[in-house]
mmCIF file of C-alpha atoms and ligand atoms in Angstrom:
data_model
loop_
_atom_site.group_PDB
_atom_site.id
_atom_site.type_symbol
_atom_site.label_atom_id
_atom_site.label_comp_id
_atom_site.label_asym_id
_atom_site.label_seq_id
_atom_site.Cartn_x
_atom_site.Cartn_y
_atom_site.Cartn_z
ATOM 1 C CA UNK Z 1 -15.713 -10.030 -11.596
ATOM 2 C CA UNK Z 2 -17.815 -7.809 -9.391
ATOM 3 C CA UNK Z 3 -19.307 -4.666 -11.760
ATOM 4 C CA UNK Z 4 -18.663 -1.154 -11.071
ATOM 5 C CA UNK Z 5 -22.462 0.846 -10.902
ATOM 6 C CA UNK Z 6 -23.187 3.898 -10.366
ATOM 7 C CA UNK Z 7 -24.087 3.358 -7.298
ATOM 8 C CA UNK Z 8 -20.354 2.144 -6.291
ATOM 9 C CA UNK Z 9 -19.092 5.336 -8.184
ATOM 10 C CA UNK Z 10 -20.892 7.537 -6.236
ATOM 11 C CA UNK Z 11 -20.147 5.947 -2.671
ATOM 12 C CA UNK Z 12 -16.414 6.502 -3.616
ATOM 13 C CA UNK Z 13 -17.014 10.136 -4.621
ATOM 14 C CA UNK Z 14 -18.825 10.732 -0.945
ATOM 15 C CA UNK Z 15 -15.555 8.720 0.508
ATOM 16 C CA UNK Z 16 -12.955 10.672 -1.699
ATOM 17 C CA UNK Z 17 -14.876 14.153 -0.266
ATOM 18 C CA UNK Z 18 -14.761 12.617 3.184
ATOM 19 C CA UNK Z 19 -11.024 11.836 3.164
ATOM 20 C CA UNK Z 20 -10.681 15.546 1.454
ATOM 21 C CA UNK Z 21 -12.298 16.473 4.729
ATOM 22 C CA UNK Z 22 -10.290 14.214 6.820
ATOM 23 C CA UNK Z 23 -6.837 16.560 5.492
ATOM 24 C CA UNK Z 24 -5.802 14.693 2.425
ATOM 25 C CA UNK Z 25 -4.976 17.390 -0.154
ATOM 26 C CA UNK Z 26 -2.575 15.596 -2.639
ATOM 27 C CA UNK Z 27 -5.526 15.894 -5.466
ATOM 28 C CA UNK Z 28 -3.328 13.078 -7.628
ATOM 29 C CA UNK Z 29 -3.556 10.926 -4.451
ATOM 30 C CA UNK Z 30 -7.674 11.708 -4.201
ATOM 31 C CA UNK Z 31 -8.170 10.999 -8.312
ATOM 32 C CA UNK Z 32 -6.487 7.335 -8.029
ATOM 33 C CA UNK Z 33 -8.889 6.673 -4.962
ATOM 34 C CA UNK Z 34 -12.000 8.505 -6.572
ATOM 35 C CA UNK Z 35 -11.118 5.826 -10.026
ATOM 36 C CA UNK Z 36 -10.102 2.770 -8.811
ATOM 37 C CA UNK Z 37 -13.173 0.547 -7.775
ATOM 38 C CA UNK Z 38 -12.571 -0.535 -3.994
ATOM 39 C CA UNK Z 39 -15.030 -3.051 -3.985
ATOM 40 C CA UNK Z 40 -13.613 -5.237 -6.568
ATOM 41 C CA UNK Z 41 -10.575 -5.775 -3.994
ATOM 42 C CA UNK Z 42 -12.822 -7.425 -1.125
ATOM 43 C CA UNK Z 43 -14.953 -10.492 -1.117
ATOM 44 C CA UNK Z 44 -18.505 -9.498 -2.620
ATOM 45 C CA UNK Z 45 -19.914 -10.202 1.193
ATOM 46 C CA UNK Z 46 -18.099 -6.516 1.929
ATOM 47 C CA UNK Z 47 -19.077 -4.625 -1.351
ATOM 48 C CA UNK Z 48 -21.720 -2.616 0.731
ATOM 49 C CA UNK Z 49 -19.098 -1.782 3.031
ATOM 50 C CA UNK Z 50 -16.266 -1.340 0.493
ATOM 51 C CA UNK Z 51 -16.847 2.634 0.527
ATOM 52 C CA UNK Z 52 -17.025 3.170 4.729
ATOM 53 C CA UNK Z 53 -13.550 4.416 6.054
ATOM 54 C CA UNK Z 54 -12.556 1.464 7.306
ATOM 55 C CA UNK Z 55 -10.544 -1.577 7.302
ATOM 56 C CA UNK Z 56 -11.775 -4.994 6.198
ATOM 57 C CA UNK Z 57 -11.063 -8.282 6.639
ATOM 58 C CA UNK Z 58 -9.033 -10.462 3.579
ATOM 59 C CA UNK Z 59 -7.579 -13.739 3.183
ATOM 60 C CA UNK Z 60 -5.584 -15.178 5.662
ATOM 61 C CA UNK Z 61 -6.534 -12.774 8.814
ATOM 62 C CA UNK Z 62 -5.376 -9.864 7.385
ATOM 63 C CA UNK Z 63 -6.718 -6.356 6.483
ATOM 64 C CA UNK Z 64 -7.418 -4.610 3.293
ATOM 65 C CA UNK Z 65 -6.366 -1.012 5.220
ATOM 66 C CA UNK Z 66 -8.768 1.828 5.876
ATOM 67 C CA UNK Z 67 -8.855 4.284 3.036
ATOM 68 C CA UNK Z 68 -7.747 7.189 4.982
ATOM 69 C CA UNK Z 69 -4.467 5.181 5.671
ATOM 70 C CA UNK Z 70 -4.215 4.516 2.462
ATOM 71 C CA UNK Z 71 -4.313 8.055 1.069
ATOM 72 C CA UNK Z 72 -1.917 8.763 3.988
ATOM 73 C CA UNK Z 73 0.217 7.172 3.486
ATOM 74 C CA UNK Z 74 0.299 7.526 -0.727
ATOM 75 C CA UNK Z 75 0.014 11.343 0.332
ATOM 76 C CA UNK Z 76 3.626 11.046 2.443
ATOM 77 C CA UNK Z 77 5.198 9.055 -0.742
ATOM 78 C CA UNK Z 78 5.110 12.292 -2.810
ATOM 79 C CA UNK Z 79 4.663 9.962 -5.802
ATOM 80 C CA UNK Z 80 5.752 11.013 -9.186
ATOM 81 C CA UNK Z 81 5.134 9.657 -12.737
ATOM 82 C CA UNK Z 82 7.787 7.037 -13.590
ATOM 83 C CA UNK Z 83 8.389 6.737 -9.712
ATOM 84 C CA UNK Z 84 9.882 3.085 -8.454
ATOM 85 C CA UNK Z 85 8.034 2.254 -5.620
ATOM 86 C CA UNK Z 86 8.610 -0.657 -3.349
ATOM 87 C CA UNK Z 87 5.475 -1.645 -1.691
ATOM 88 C CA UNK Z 88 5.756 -4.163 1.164
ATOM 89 C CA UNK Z 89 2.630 -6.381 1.998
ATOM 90 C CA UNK Z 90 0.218 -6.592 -1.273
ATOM 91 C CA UNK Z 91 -2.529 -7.719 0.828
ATOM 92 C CA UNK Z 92 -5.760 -7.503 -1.456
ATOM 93 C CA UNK Z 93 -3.468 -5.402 -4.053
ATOM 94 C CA UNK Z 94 -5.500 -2.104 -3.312
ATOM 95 C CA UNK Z 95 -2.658 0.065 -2.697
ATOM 96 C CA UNK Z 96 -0.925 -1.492 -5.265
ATOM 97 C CA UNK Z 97 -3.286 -0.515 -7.437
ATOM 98 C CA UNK Z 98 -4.128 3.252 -6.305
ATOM 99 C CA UNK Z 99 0.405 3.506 -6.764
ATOM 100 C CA UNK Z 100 -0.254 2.042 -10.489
ATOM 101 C CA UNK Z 101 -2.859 4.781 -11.177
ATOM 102 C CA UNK Z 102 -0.480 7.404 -10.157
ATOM 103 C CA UNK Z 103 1.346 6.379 -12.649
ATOM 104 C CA UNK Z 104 4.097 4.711 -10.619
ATOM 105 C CA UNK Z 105 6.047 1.513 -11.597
ATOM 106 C CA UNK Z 106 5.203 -0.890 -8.445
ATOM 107 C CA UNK Z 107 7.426 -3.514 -6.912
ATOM 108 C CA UNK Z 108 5.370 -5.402 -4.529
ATOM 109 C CA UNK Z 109 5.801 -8.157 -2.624
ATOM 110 C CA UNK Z 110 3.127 -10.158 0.168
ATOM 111 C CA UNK Z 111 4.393 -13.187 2.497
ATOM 112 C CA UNK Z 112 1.110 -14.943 2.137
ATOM 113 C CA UNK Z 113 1.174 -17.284 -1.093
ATOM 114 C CA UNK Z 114 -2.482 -17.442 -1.145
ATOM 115 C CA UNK Z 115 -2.827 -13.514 -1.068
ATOM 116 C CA UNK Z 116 -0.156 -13.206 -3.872
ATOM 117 C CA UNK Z 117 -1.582 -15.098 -6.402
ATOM 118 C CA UNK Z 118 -5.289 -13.313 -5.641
ATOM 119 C CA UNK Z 119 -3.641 -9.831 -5.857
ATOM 120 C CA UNK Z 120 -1.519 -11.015 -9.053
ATOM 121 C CA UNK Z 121 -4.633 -12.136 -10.776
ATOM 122 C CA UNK Z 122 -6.984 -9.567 -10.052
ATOM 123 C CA UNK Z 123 -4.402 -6.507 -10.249
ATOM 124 C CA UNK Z 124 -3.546 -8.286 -14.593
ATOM 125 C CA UNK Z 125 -7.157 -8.966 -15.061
ATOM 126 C CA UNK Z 126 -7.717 -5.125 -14.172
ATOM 127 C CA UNK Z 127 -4.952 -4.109 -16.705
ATOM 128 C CA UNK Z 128 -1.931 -2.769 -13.980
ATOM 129 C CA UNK Z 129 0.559 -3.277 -16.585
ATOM 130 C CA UNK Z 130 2.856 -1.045 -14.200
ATOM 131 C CA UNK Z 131 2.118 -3.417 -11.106
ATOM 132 C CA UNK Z 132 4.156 -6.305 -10.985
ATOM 133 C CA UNK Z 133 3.851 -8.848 -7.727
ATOM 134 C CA UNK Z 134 6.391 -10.961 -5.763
ATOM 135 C CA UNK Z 135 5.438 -13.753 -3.590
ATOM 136 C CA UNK Z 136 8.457 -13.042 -0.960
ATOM 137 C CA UNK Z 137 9.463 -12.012 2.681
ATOM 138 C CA UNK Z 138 9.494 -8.417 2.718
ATOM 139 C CA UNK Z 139 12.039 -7.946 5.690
ATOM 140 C CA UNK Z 140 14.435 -8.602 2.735
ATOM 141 C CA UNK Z 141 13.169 -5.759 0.907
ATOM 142 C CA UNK Z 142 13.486 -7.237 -3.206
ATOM 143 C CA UNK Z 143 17.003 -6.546 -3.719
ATOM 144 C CA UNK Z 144 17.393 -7.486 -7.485
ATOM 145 C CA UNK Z 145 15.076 -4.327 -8.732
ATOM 146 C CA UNK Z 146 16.628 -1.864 -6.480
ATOM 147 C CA UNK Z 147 17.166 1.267 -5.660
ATOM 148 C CA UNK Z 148 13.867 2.454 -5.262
ATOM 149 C CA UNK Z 149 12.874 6.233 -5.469
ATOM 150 C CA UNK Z 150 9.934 4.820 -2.714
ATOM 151 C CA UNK Z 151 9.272 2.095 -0.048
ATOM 152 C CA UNK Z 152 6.207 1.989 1.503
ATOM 153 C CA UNK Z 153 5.720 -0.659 4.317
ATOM 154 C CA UNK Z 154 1.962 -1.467 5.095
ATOM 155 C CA UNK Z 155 2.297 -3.917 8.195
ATOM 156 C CA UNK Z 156 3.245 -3.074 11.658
ATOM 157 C CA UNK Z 157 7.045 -3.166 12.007
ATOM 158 C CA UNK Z 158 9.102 -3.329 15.203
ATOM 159 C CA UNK Z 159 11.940 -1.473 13.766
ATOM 160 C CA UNK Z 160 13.108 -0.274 10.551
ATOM 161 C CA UNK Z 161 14.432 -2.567 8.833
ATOM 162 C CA UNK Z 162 18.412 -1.602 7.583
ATOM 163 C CA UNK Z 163 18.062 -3.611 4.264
ATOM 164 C CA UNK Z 164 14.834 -1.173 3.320
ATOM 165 C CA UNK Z 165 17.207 1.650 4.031
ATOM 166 C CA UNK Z 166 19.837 0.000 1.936
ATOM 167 C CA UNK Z 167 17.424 -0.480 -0.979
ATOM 168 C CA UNK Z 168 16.195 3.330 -1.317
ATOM 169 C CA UNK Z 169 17.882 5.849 -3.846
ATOM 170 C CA UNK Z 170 19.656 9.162 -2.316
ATOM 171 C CA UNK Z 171 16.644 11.495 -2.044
ATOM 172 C CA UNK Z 172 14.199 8.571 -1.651
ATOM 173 C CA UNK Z 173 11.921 8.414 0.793
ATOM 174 C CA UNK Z 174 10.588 5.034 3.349
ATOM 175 C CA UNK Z 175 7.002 5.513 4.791
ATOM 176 C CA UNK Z 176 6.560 2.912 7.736
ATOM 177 C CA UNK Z 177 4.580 2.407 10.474
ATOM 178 C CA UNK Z 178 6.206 1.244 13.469
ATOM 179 C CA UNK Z 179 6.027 0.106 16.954
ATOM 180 C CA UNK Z 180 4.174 -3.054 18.934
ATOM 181 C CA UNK Z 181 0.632 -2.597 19.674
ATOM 182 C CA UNK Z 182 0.148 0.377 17.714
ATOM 183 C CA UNK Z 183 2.363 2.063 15.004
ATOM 184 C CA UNK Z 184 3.937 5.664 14.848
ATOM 185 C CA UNK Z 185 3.427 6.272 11.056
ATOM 186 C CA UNK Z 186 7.653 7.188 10.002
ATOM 187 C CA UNK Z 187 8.593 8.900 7.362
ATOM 188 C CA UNK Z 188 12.303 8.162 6.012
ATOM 189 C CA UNK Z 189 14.259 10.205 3.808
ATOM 190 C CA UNK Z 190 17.678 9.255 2.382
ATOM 191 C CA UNK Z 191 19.900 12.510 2.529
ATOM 192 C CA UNK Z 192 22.799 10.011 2.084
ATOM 193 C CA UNK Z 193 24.265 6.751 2.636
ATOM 194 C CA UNK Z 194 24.324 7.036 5.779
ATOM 195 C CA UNK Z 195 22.283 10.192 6.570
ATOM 196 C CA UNK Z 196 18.766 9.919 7.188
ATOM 197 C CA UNK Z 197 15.515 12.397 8.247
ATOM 198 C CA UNK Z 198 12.812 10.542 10.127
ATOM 199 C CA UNK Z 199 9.443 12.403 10.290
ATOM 200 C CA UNK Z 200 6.834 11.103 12.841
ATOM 201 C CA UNK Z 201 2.642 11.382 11.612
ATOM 202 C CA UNK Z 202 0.921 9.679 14.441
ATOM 203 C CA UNK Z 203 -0.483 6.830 15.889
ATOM 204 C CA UNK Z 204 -2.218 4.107 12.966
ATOM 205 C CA UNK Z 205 -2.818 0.016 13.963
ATOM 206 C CA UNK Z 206 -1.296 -2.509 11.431
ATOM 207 C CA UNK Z 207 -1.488 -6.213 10.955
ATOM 208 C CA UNK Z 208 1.940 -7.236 12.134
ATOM 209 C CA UNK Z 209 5.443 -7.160 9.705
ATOM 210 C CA UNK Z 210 6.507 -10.878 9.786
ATOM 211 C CA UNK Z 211 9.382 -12.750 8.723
ATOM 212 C CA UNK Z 212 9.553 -15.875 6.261
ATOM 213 C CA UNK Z 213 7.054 -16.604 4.210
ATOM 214 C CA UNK Z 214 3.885 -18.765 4.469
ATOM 215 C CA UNK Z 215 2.669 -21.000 1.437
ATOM 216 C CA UNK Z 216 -0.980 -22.087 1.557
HETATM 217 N N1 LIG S 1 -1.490 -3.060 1.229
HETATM 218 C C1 LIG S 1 -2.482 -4.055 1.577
HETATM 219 C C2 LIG S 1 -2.624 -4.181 3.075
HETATM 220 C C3 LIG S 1 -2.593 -5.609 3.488
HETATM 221 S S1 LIG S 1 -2.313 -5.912 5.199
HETATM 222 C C4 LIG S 1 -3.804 -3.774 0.880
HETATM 223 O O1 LIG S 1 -3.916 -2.735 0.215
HETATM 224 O O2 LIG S 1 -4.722 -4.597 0.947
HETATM 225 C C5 LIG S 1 -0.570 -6.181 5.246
HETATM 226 C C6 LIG S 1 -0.038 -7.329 4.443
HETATM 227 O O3 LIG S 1 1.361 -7.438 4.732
HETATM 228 C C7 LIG S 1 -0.631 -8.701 4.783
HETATM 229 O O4 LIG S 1 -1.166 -9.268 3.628
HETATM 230 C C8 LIG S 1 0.554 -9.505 5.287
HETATM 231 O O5 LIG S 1 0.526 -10.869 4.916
HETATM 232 C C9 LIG S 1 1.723 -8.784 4.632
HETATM 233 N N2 LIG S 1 3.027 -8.952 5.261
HETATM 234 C C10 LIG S 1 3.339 -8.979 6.588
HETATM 235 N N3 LIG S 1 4.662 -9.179 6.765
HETATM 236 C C11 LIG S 1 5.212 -9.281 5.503
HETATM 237 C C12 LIG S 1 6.525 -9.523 5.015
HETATM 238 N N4 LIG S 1 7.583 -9.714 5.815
HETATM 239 N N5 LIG S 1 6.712 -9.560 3.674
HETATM 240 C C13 LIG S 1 5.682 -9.390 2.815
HETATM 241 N N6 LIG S 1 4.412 -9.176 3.221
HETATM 242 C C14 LIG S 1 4.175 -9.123 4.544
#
């Protein structure tokens, strides 16, 4: 395990004033960022980068996203303590891990068997007791802890996927970036079961939302 210097701590606390600057105001959203060590999610050949605002290659040809996505899209989630969020896409486990620090109980779930088990590891040798990680296709959402009082979807869909809708509580809310070469960042809220508010922030670019799952 990578060690977390002072130096790391203060590149974080330029990028957490950065992404202040960038419009993120959700200070709960800006103290998980500002604590949990970036760097220790990304091979040690990226640690110098770790604390730029952008996103990095993992495992598998897939990105660990930029940091002001990240806080976006945490920021949209309106996460509360005790919150059941439904992450889609572990990836490195990053986001995972700034939802844990919020104090949320996470749900989340990656395609890539290889990615899984590095996120799993790393995410219980950090202590997220509150994390817990499914090696699974996410189009199905993870039907046997739902409802969820969150979803948050961090590949590029194609459309919004009916079973995520099915698995959110009344009042919860979906944040998912769709479209095909670049994604319109959606937020979802449930009004009902079968009334929903959709909420468009902007253009973001996302590894692509895939079906099935892929073992080593
Ligand atoms: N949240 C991650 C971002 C990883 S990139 C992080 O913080 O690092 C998106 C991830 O979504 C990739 O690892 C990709 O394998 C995964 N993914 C894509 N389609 C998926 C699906 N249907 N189910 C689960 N994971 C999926």
């Amino acid at each position: 395990m990578q060690d977390d210097s002072y130096r790391h701590k203060g590149l974080r606390r330029k990028l957490v004033d950065s992404l202040r600057k960038k419009g993120i105001t959700d200070e709960r959203v800006l103290a998980a960022m500002d604590a949990v060590p970036r760097h220790f999610f990304l091979d040690s050949a990226f640690a110098d980068l770790a604390y730029e605002d952008k996103a990095l290659p993992i495992e598998r040809e897939q990105t660990i996203s930029q940091p002001y996505t990240v806080a976006f899209q945490t920021q949209l989630l309106e996460i509360k303590k005790r919150d059941r969020v439904l992450e889609i896409g572990t990836g490195s486990g990053y986001q995972a891990a700034i939802l844990g620090k919020m104090e949320a109980r996470v749900f989340t779930v990656e395609r890539q068997e290889q990615l899984f088990y590095g996120a799993k590891e790393l995410l219980a040798e950090l202590g997220f007791t509150s994390v817990r990680c499914y090696y699974r296709d996410g189009t199905k959402g993870l039907r046997e802890f739902a409802p969820y009082d969150k979803i948050i979807v961090t590949a590029g869909a194609t459309e919004v996927p009916q079973t995520l809708l099915e698995q959110l509580k009344i009042g919860g809310i979906l944040v998912i970036p769709v479209g095909r070469r670049s994604q319109k960042m959606l937020r979802i809220t449930k009004k009902s079961e079968t009334e929903f508010v959709e909420e468009d922030f902007g253009d973001f670019r996302f590894v692509p939302f895939i079906s099935g799952t892929e073992s080593k």
